[in-house]
RNA sequence: GUGAUUGUAGCUCAGUUGGUUAGAGCGCCAGAUUGUGGCUCUGGAGGUCGCGGGUUCGAGUCCCGUCUUUCACCCCA
């Protein structure tokens, strides 16, 4: 049998995990820094929890789990999929979080700030930057309507990408602005169709968007009114005042503008520099549950033309309502670390970051039973002193053992054979310099501490 | 779901209009060097040419089917 893994899934080698963990740790450290606390939820949820929350497309992309104990005849006689599947793999972390909040509402003190780092699964066709299994890093505040939460989201996004050294543009819009636009052009009931169409504006251009709108039954007169609104491109401040005029008749639209304005005002109060954030009234985002602010992050770094989003998020006013807890608003963001990894790797950004390739700092050579007896207590002393160390398990040729240290990037090798043992000494080999020196066995930790690698921890 | 695309050694790939024992680089193993990695040299192992069928005296090469890879659309992190 030829080993293989399912389409759209991947293995990760140790050298890749070092980089992935660097990204995850950067994000989770930031989350904790801002007061978020971690939870986890199961990989699988009841389908009733997941279905209908992500729009029509989302439902199609759900991985369904076949009920256990099915017999062939059950498959034949079942007239619908629902009769043979009742569980599915989670599609994102936000909906399971809403379910969690409702189930645990009596234990939670609101507002609840949680973060969650777990894989999600989508039965999509894999392609560049798109996987069937990928990790999301979410932070959400639920049970607070304050726009300060939106401000906090933006600041965390900025902090993370700054620490990663990756240039990005944070795009922000508000579903209320989109609703206002639909009101202003006289088709308030077609908001979903319109937002999905205009989301493609930067990709396909106005001509294609117009075609799609017509095919969705939007009247030519409405499209005529929409065109100047969408074509307006400017800096965030001018765009806000332009739309304020355009949407003067729409209470909802004005509210959306006001919300964005408020977020920008707060950001300027903390000297947030505005090159990285951009109000974009054509940003739509397909997920059904957003009602207020929506966020998206795109790469804006010389040398990268990656077009997918690295992060998505927004405010949802009634996601918990579906599960029986109405009137609880939340806002959150979700980093896609797999895409961030791809972009950073392509740009070779990891090379300038001091990543510890191997956690082992010292390898003890194994010459045989007698020598191991001499080594073992020293090995334990190093570990007790928080120095990561290992002993080669087999008494094979020295060449092989040194090569092991070399290919695993272990910086120090300690050699103790009969010569060293009779003099109560150790030979320490500094791999990067190719030098070695013999010291008395009690001085090993002291000697290692003069080297950077040990201090670096 | 739609349209393309890929598949040959562990990895990256070459393989002529169909022709005899299918190659290279890297990696791996061994030796040069019995207690010393990276560099060098020598040798070695490793292939149902994705799978099934067809055409042919003869198929890695041509045809059909199927699976797989990658990419675009849709949608999304």
Coordinates of C-alpha atoms (C1' of nucleotides) in Angstrom, one line a residue:
Chain A
X1 CA 0.0 0.0 0.0
X2 CA 1.2 3.5 -0.9
X3 CA 1.0 5.9 2.1
X4 CA -1.0 9.0 1.4
X5 CA -3.0 11.7 3.2
X6 CA -6.3 13.1 2.3
X7 CA -6.6 15.9 -0.3
X8 CA -5.9 19.3 1.1
X9 CA -4.2 18.1 4.3
X10 CA -0.5 18.3 5.2
X11 CA 2.2 16.9 7.4
X12 CA 4.5 19.3 9.2
X13 CA 8.2 18.6 9.7
X14 CA 10.0 19.7 12.8
X15 CA 11.6 22.7 11.0
X16 CA 8.2 23.7 9.8
X17 CA 6.7 23.4 13.3
X18 CA 9.3 25.8 14.7
X19 CA 8.0 28.4 12.3
X20 CA 4.3 27.6 12.7
X21 CA 4.7 27.8 16.5
X22 CA 6.5 31.1 16.2
X23 CA 3.4 32.5 14.5
X24 CA 0.9 30.9 16.9
X25 CA 2.9 32.1 19.9
X26 CA 3.1 35.6 18.6
X27 CA -0.7 35.7 18.2
X28 CA -1.6 34.0 21.5
X29 CA 0.9 36.1 23.5
X30 CA -0.8 39.2 22.0
X31 CA -4.2 37.8 22.9
X32 CA -3.2 37.2 26.5
X33 CA -1.6 40.6 26.6
X34 CA -5.0 42.1 25.9
X35 CA -6.8 39.9 28.5
X36 CA -8.2 37.0 26.5
X37 CA -8.5 33.6 28.0
X38 CA -8.3 30.3 26.1
X39 CA -10.9 27.7 25.5
X40 CA -11.2 24.6 23.3
X41 CA -14.2 23.0 21.7
X42 CA -14.6 19.6 20.0
X43 CA -13.5 18.9 16.5
X44 CA -17.0 17.7 15.7
X45 CA -20.3 19.4 16.4
X46 CA -23.9 18.3 15.9
X47 CA -24.9 19.3 12.3
X48 CA -27.8 21.2 13.8
X49 CA -25.2 23.5 15.4
X50 CA -23.4 24.1 12.1
X51 CA -26.0 24.1 9.4
X52 CA -27.4 27.4 8.2
X53 CA -24.9 29.6 9.8
X54 CA -22.5 30.1 6.9
X55 CA -24.8 30.7 4.0
X56 CA -25.6 28.4 1.2
X57 CA -22.0 27.9 0.1
X58 CA -20.9 27.2 3.6
X59 CA -23.4 24.4 4.1
X60 CA -22.0 22.7 1.0
X61 CA -18.5 22.8 2.3
X62 CA -19.3 21.2 5.7
X63 CA -17.6 17.8 6.2
X64 CA -20.3 15.5 7.4
X65 CA -19.6 12.4 9.6
X66 CA -21.4 9.2 8.8
X67 CA -23.2 7.8 11.8
X68 CA -21.5 4.9 13.4
X69 CA -23.0 1.5 13.2
X70 CA -24.5 2.0 9.8
X71 CA -25.3 -1.1 7.7
X72 CA -25.3 -1.2 3.9
X73 CA -29.1 -1.4 3.9
X74 CA -29.3 1.8 6.0
X75 CA -27.5 3.6 3.2
X76 CA -29.9 2.3 0.6
X77 CA -33.1 3.0 2.3
X78 CA -32.2 6.5 3.6
X79 CA -34.0 9.1 1.6
X80 CA -32.0 12.1 2.8
X81 CA -28.4 12.7 4.0
X82 CA -29.8 13.8 7.4
X83 CA -30.9 10.3 8.1
X84 CA -27.3 8.9 8.1
X85 CA -25.3 11.9 9.4
X86 CA -25.9 14.0 12.4
X87 CA -22.4 15.2 13.2
X88 CA -19.9 17.4 11.2
X89 CA -16.4 18.7 11.5
X90 CA -16.3 22.4 12.7
X91 CA -16.2 24.9 9.8
X92 CA -14.9 27.8 11.9
X93 CA -14.4 28.7 15.6
X94 CA -17.0 31.4 15.9
X95 CA -20.2 29.3 15.7
X96 CA -18.9 26.7 18.1
X97 CA -18.0 29.5 20.4
X98 CA -21.5 30.9 20.2
X99 CA -22.8 27.4 21.1
X100 CA -20.3 27.3 24.0
X101 CA -21.4 30.6 25.3
X102 CA -25.1 29.6 25.4
X103 CA -24.4 26.2 27.0
X104 CA -22.1 27.8 29.7
X105 CA -24.0 31.1 30.1
X106 CA -24.4 30.5 33.8
X107 CA -20.7 30.0 34.4
X108 CA -19.5 32.9 32.3
X109 CA -19.0 36.4 33.5
X110 CA -19.8 38.8 30.7
X111 CA -18.2 40.4 28.8
X112 CA -16.3 37.3 28.0
X113 CA -13.0 37.6 26.2
X114 CA -11.8 34.3 24.8
X115 CA -9.2 33.0 22.4
X116 CA -9.1 29.7 20.6
X117 CA -6.5 28.1 18.4
X118 CA -7.7 24.9 16.7
X119 CA -8.0 23.4 13.3
X120 CA -11.2 23.7 11.2
X121 CA -12.2 21.8 8.1
X122 CA -13.8 22.8 4.8
X123 CA -14.6 20.4 2.0
X124 CA -13.3 22.9 -0.6
X125 CA -11.2 22.2 -3.6
X126 CA -7.7 22.9 -2.4
X127 CA -5.6 25.5 -4.3
X128 CA -3.0 28.1 -3.5
X129 CA -3.5 29.3 0.1
X130 CA -6.5 27.1 0.5
X131 CA -6.5 23.9 2.5
X132 CA -9.2 21.5 3.7
X133 CA -7.7 21.5 7.2
X134 CA -6.2 24.6 8.6
X135 CA -5.7 26.3 11.9
X136 CA -7.6 29.4 12.9
X137 CA -6.5 31.7 15.8
X138 CA -9.6 33.5 17.1
X139 CA -10.2 36.1 19.6
X140 CA -13.7 37.3 20.4
X141 CA -15.4 39.6 23.0
X142 CA -19.0 38.6 23.6
X143 CA -21.5 40.4 25.8
X144 CA -20.4 44.0 25.1
X145 CA -21.7 46.4 22.5
X146 CA -18.8 48.9 23.0
X147 CA -16.9 50.0 19.9
X148 CA -13.8 49.9 22.1
X149 CA -13.8 46.2 21.3
X150 CA -13.5 46.9 17.6
X151 CA -10.6 49.3 18.4
X152 CA -9.0 46.5 20.4
X153 CA -9.3 44.1 17.5
X154 CA -7.6 46.5 15.2
X155 CA -4.8 47.1 17.7
X156 CA -4.2 43.4 18.2
X157 CA -4.0 42.9 14.5
X158 CA -1.5 45.7 14.2
X159 CA 0.6 44.3 17.1
X160 CA 0.7 40.8 15.6
X161 CA 1.8 41.7 12.1
X162 CA 4.3 44.2 13.5
X163 CA 5.9 41.5 15.6
X164 CA 5.9 39.1 12.6
X165 CA 7.5 41.7 10.5
X166 CA 4.9 41.4 7.7
X167 CA 3.5 44.4 6.0
X168 CA -0.3 44.3 5.7
X169 CA -3.4 46.4 5.0
X170 CA -6.2 46.2 7.5
X171 CA -9.5 46.8 5.7
X172 CA -12.5 47.8 7.7
X173 CA -16.1 48.2 6.7
X174 CA -19.5 47.9 8.3
X175 CA -22.5 45.9 7.3
X176 CA -24.7 48.8 8.2
X177 CA -22.9 50.9 5.6
X178 CA -23.7 48.2 3.0
X179 CA -27.3 48.1 4.2
X180 CA -27.4 51.8 3.8
X181 CA -26.1 51.7 0.3
X182 CA -28.8 49.2 -0.6
X183 CA -31.4 51.5 0.9
X184 CA -30.0 54.5 -0.9
X185 CA -30.2 52.8 -4.3
X186 CA -33.7 51.5 -3.5
X187 CA -33.2 47.8 -3.1
X188 CA -32.9 47.2 0.6
X189 CA -34.0 43.6 0.3
X190 CA -31.2 42.5 -2.0
X191 CA -28.3 43.3 0.4
X192 CA -26.8 39.8 0.3
X193 CA -26.7 39.6 -3.5
X194 CA -25.3 43.1 -3.7
X195 CA -22.6 42.6 -1.1
X196 CA -21.4 39.4 -2.7
X197 CA -21.2 41.0 -6.1
X198 CA -19.4 44.2 -5.0
X199 CA -16.9 42.2 -3.0
X200 CA -15.4 41.2 -6.3
X201 CA -15.0 44.7 -7.5
X202 CA -11.2 44.9 -7.0
X203 CA -10.8 41.5 -8.6
X204 CA -13.0 41.5 -11.6
X205 CA -13.8 45.2 -12.2
X206 CA -17.1 47.1 -12.4
X207 CA -18.2 45.6 -15.7
X208 CA -18.4 42.1 -14.3
X209 CA -20.0 43.2 -11.1
X210 CA -22.7 45.0 -13.2
X211 CA -23.3 41.8 -15.1
X212 CA -23.7 39.8 -11.9
X213 CA -26.1 42.4 -10.4
X214 CA -28.2 42.3 -13.5
X215 CA -28.4 38.5 -13.4
X216 CA -29.5 38.7 -9.8
X217 CA -32.4 40.8 -10.8
X218 CA -31.2 44.2 -9.6
X219 CA -32.8 46.9 -11.7
X220 CA -30.7 49.0 -14.1
X221 CA -31.8 52.2 -12.4
X222 CA -30.5 50.9 -9.0
X223 CA -27.2 49.9 -10.7
X224 CA -27.0 53.4 -12.2
X225 CA -27.2 54.8 -8.7
X226 CA -24.7 52.3 -7.3
X227 CA -22.0 53.0 -9.8
X228 CA -20.8 56.4 -8.6
X229 CA -20.9 55.2 -5.0
X230 CA -18.7 52.2 -5.7
X231 CA -16.4 54.0 -8.1
X232 CA -15.5 56.5 -5.4
X233 CA -12.0 55.7 -4.3
X234 CA -10.1 57.8 -1.8
X235 CA -8.4 57.9 1.5
X236 CA -10.5 56.7 4.5
X237 CA -11.4 60.2 5.8
X238 CA -12.7 61.5 2.5
X239 CA -14.5 58.2 1.8
X240 CA -16.3 58.5 5.1
X241 CA -17.5 62.0 4.4
X242 CA -18.5 61.1 0.8
X243 CA -20.6 58.2 2.1
X244 CA -22.1 60.3 4.8
X245 CA -23.6 62.5 2.1
X246 CA -24.7 59.6 -0.1
X247 CA -26.4 57.8 2.8
X248 CA -28.0 60.8 4.4
X249 CA -31.4 59.3 3.9
X250 CA -30.5 56.0 5.5
X251 CA -30.5 55.9 9.3
X252 CA -28.8 52.5 9.3
X253 CA -26.2 53.7 6.8
X254 CA -25.4 56.7 8.9
X255 CA -25.1 54.6 12.0
X256 CA -22.5 52.5 10.2
X257 CA -20.5 55.5 9.2
X258 CA -20.6 56.8 12.7
X259 CA -19.4 53.5 14.1
X260 CA -16.4 53.5 11.7
X261 CA -15.7 57.1 12.5
X262 CA -15.7 56.3 16.2
X263 CA -13.2 53.5 15.7
X264 CA -10.9 55.8 13.7
X265 CA -11.2 58.5 16.4
X266 CA -10.2 56.1 19.1
X267 CA -7.3 54.8 17.1
X268 CA -6.0 58.3 16.5
X269 CA -6.1 58.9 20.2
X270 CA -3.5 56.1 20.6
X271 CA -1.4 57.5 17.7
X272 CA -2.2 54.5 15.5
X273 CA -0.6 55.3 12.2
X274 CA -3.2 55.1 9.5
X275 CA -1.2 53.7 6.6
X276 CA -2.1 50.2 7.7
X277 CA -5.8 50.6 8.1
X278 CA -8.2 51.5 5.4
X279 CA -12.0 52.1 5.3
X280 CA -13.2 50.2 2.2
X281 CA -16.9 50.4 1.6
X282 CA -16.7 47.7 -1.0
X283 CA -15.5 45.1 1.5
X284 CA -18.3 42.7 2.0
X285 CA -17.4 39.3 3.4
X286 CA -19.8 36.4 2.7
X287 CA -20.5 35.0 6.1
X288 CA -24.1 35.5 7.0
X289 CA -23.9 36.3 10.7
X290 CA -22.0 39.7 10.5
X291 CA -24.1 42.7 11.4
X292 CA -21.7 45.5 12.2
X293 CA -18.0 46.1 11.7
X294 CA -16.2 43.7 9.3
X295 CA -12.5 43.2 9.1
X296 CA -10.1 41.7 6.6
X297 CA -6.3 41.7 6.3
X298 CA -4.5 41.6 3.0
X299 CA -0.7 41.3 2.4
X300 CA 0.9 44.6 1.5
X301 CA 4.6 43.7 1.4
X302 CA 7.1 44.2 -1.4
X303 CA 7.7 40.9 -3.1
X304 CA 4.4 39.2 -2.4
X305 CA 1.3 39.1 -4.6
X306 CA -0.7 36.8 -2.5
X307 CA -4.3 37.8 -2.9
X308 CA -6.2 35.9 -0.3
X309 CA -7.0 37.3 3.1
X310 CA -4.8 36.5 6.1
X311 CA -7.5 37.4 8.6
X312 CA -11.2 37.9 8.7
X313 CA -13.6 39.1 11.4
X314 CA -16.5 41.2 12.4
X315 CA -19.4 41.9 14.7
X316 CA -22.4 39.6 15.0
X317 CA -25.3 40.9 17.0
X318 CA -27.3 37.8 17.5
X319 CA -25.3 34.7 16.8
X320 CA -26.2 33.2 20.2
X321 CA -29.9 34.0 19.6
X322 CA -30.1 30.9 17.3
X323 CA -29.1 28.8 20.3
X324 CA -31.6 30.5 22.7
X325 CA -29.7 33.4 24.2
X326 CA -30.9 36.5 22.3
X327 CA -29.5 40.1 22.5
X328 CA -25.9 39.2 23.1
X329 CA -23.5 41.0 20.7
X330 CA -20.0 39.9 20.0
X331 CA -17.1 40.9 17.8
X332 CA -14.0 38.9 16.9
X333 CA -11.2 38.2 14.5
X334 CA -9.6 35.1 13.1
X335 CA -6.0 34.8 11.9
X336 CA -5.3 32.2 9.3
X337 CA -1.9 31.0 10.3
X338 CA -1.4 28.6 7.3
X339 CA -1.7 31.5 4.9
X340 CA 0.5 33.8 7.1
X341 CA 3.1 31.0 7.1
X342 CA 2.9 30.7 3.3
X343 CA 3.4 34.4 2.8
X344 CA 6.2 34.7 5.4
X345 CA 8.0 31.7 4.0
X346 CA 7.7 33.0 0.4
X347 CA 9.2 36.4 1.6
X348 CA 11.9 34.6 3.5
X349 CA 10.9 36.5 6.7
X350 CA 11.8 33.6 9.0
X351 CA 15.4 33.9 8.1
X352 CA 15.8 37.2 9.9
X353 CA 14.1 35.8 13.0
X354 CA 16.1 33.9 15.6
X355 CA 14.3 30.6 15.6
X356 CA 15.8 27.8 17.6
X357 CA 16.1 25.0 15.1
X358 CA 16.6 22.4 17.7
X359 CA 15.5 22.5 21.3
X360 CA 18.4 20.2 22.2
X361 CA 21.5 22.1 23.2
X362 CA 23.8 19.3 24.3
X363 CA 24.3 15.8 22.9
X364 CA 26.2 13.3 25.0
X365 CA 28.1 10.7 22.9
X366 CA 27.4 7.0 23.8
X367 CA 30.6 4.9 23.9
X368 CA 29.1 1.9 25.7
X369 CA 27.9 0.8 29.1
X370 CA 30.8 2.0 31.3
X371 CA 30.9 5.4 29.6
X372 CA 27.1 5.8 29.9
X373 CA 27.3 5.2 33.7
X374 CA 29.8 8.1 33.9
X375 CA 27.6 10.3 31.6
X376 CA 24.1 9.8 33.1
X377 CA 24.6 11.8 36.3
X378 CA 26.1 14.7 34.3
X379 CA 23.1 14.5 31.9
X380 CA 20.7 14.9 34.8
X381 CA 22.6 17.8 36.2
X382 CA 22.2 19.7 32.9
X383 CA 18.5 19.0 32.8
X384 CA 18.1 20.1 36.4
X385 CA 19.9 23.3 35.3
X386 CA 17.2 23.8 32.5
X387 CA 19.6 22.9 29.7
X388 CA 18.0 20.7 27.1
X389 CA 20.3 17.7 26.7
X390 CA 20.1 14.2 25.3
X391 CA 22.2 11.0 25.2
X392 CA 22.6 9.1 22.0
X393 CA 20.8 5.9 22.6
X394 CA 23.1 3.4 20.9
X395 CA 26.9 2.9 21.1
X396 CA 27.4 3.3 17.4
X397 CA 30.3 4.9 15.6
X398 CA 31.3 8.4 16.7
X399 CA 31.0 9.7 13.1
X400 CA 27.3 8.7 13.1
X401 CA 26.7 10.4 16.5
X402 CA 28.4 13.6 15.5
X403 CA 26.4 13.6 12.2
X404 CA 23.3 13.3 14.3
X405 CA 24.2 16.4 16.2
X406 CA 25.0 18.2 13.0
X407 CA 21.8 17.4 11.1
X408 CA 19.7 18.2 14.1
X409 CA 21.6 21.5 14.7
X410 CA 22.6 20.6 18.2
X411 CA 25.3 23.1 19.1
X412 CA 27.3 21.2 21.7
X413 CA 28.5 17.6 21.8
X414 CA 30.0 16.2 25.0
X415 CA 32.4 13.3 24.6
X416 CA 33.6 11.1 27.4
X417 CA 35.6 8.0 26.8
X418 CA 38.2 6.2 28.9
X419 CA 40.7 9.0 28.7
X420 CA 38.2 11.6 30.1
X421 CA 36.8 9.2 32.7
X422 CA 40.2 8.4 34.3
X423 CA 40.9 12.1 34.6
X424 CA 37.4 13.0 35.7
X425 CA 37.1 15.2 32.6
X426 CA 34.7 15.9 29.7
X427 CA 35.5 16.9 26.1
X428 CA 33.1 19.5 24.8
X429 CA 32.9 20.1 21.1
X430 CA 31.5 23.4 19.8
X431 CA 29.9 22.4 16.6
X432 CA 29.6 25.7 14.8
X433 CA 33.3 26.5 15.4
X434 CA 34.6 22.9 15.0
X435 CA 36.7 23.4 18.1
X436 CA 36.8 21.2 21.1
X437 CA 38.2 21.6 24.6
X438 CA 38.6 19.3 27.6
X439 CA 37.4 20.5 31.0
X440 CA 37.0 19.0 34.4
X441 CA 33.6 17.3 34.7
X442 CA 32.3 19.7 37.3
X443 CA 32.8 22.7 35.1
X444 CA 30.4 21.8 32.3
X445 CA 27.4 23.9 33.2
X446 CA 29.6 26.8 34.0
X447 CA 31.4 26.5 30.6
X448 CA 28.1 26.1 28.7
X449 CA 26.7 29.2 30.4
X450 CA 29.4 31.3 28.8
X451 CA 28.0 30.4 25.4
X452 CA 25.1 32.4 23.9
X453 CA 23.0 29.5 23.1
X454 CA 22.3 28.7 26.7
X455 CA 21.7 32.3 27.7
X456 CA 19.3 32.7 24.8
X457 CA 16.6 30.7 26.5
Chain B
rG1 C1' -20.0 22.1 -8.6
rU2 C1' -17.3 24.3 -13.5
rG3 C1' -12.6 24.7 -16.6
rA4 C1' -7.6 23.5 -17.1
rU5 C1' -3.1 20.9 -15.4
rU6 C1' 0.2 17.1 -13.2
rG7 C1' 1.9 12.0 -12.2
rU8 C1' 9.1 8.4 -13.9
rA9 C1' 14.1 6.5 -7.4
rG10 C1' 13.0 9.2 -0.6
rC11 C1' 13.0 14.6 -3.0
rU12 C1' 13.5 17.8 -7.6
rC13 C1' 13.3 16.5 -12.5
rA14 C1' 15.4 14.5 -17.7
rG15 C1' 13.9 10.6 -21.0
rU16 C1' 14.6 12.1 -28.9
rU17 C1' 9.4 10.7 -34.7
rG18 C1' 7.1 4.5 -30.1
rG19 C1' 12.8 0.5 -30.3
rU20 C1' 16.9 -3.4 -26.7
rU21 C1' 19.7 -3.6 -19.6
rA22 C1' 14.9 3.8 -17.7
rG23 C1' 19.0 8.3 -16.3
rA24 C1' 20.9 12.8 -13.5
rG25 C1' 21.3 16.0 -9.2
rC26 C1' 20.3 16.1 -4.2
rG27 C1' 19.4 12.8 -0.1
rC28 C1' 20.4 7.9 2.2
rC29 C1' 24.0 3.7 3.4
rA30 C1' 29.2 2.0 3.4
rG31 C1' 34.4 3.1 2.8
rA32 C1' 38.8 6.6 2.4
rU33 C1' 39.3 8.5 8.4
rU34 C1' 39.2 1.8 14.6
rG35 C1' 37.5 8.8 19.2
rU36 C1' 35.1 13.4 15.4
rG37 C1' 30.0 16.5 11.6
rG38 C1' 30.0 20.2 7.5
rC39 C1' 34.0 20.1 2.3
rU40 C1' 36.2 16.3 -1.0
rC41 C1' 36.8 11.4 -3.3
rU42 C1' 35.3 6.1 -4.1
rG43 C1' 31.5 2.4 -4.0
rG44 C1' 26.4 0.8 -3.0
rA45 C1' 21.2 0.2 -2.2
rG46 C1' 16.8 2.1 -4.1
rG47 C1' 11.9 2.2 -9.9
rU48 C1' 4.7 -2.5 -10.4
rC49 C1' 7.3 4.6 -15.1
rG50 C1' -0.1 6.6 -10.5
rC51 C1' -3.8 2.5 -11.6
rG52 C1' -6.8 -0.4 -15.3
rG53 C1' -7.8 -1.4 -20.2
rG54 C1' -6.6 -0.7 -25.6
rU55 C1' -3.5 0.1 -30.3
rU56 C1' 1.3 -2.2 -31.8
rC57 C1' 6.1 -7.1 -33.5
rG58 C1' 7.3 -3.6 -29.5
rA59 C1' 4.4 1.6 -25.0
rG60 C1' 7.6 5.7 -19.8
rU61 C1' 6.2 7.7 -24.9
rC62 C1' 0.0 7.0 -28.7
rC63 C1' -5.6 6.3 -27.4
rC64 C1' -9.7 5.6 -23.6
rG65 C1' -11.2 5.3 -18.5
rU66 C1' -10.0 6.2 -13.5
rC67 C1' -7.5 8.1 -9.3
rU68 C1' -4.0 11.9 -7.9
rU69 C1' -1.4 16.8 -7.9
rU70 C1' -1.5 21.8 -8.9
rC71 C1' -4.0 26.2 -10.7
rA72 C1' -8.3 29.4 -11.9
rC73 C1' -13.7 30.2 -11.1
rC74 C1' -17.3 30.0 -7.0
rC75 C1' -16.4 31.0 -2.0
rC76 C1' -13.1 31.8 1.9
rA77 C1' -8.5 31.9 6.6

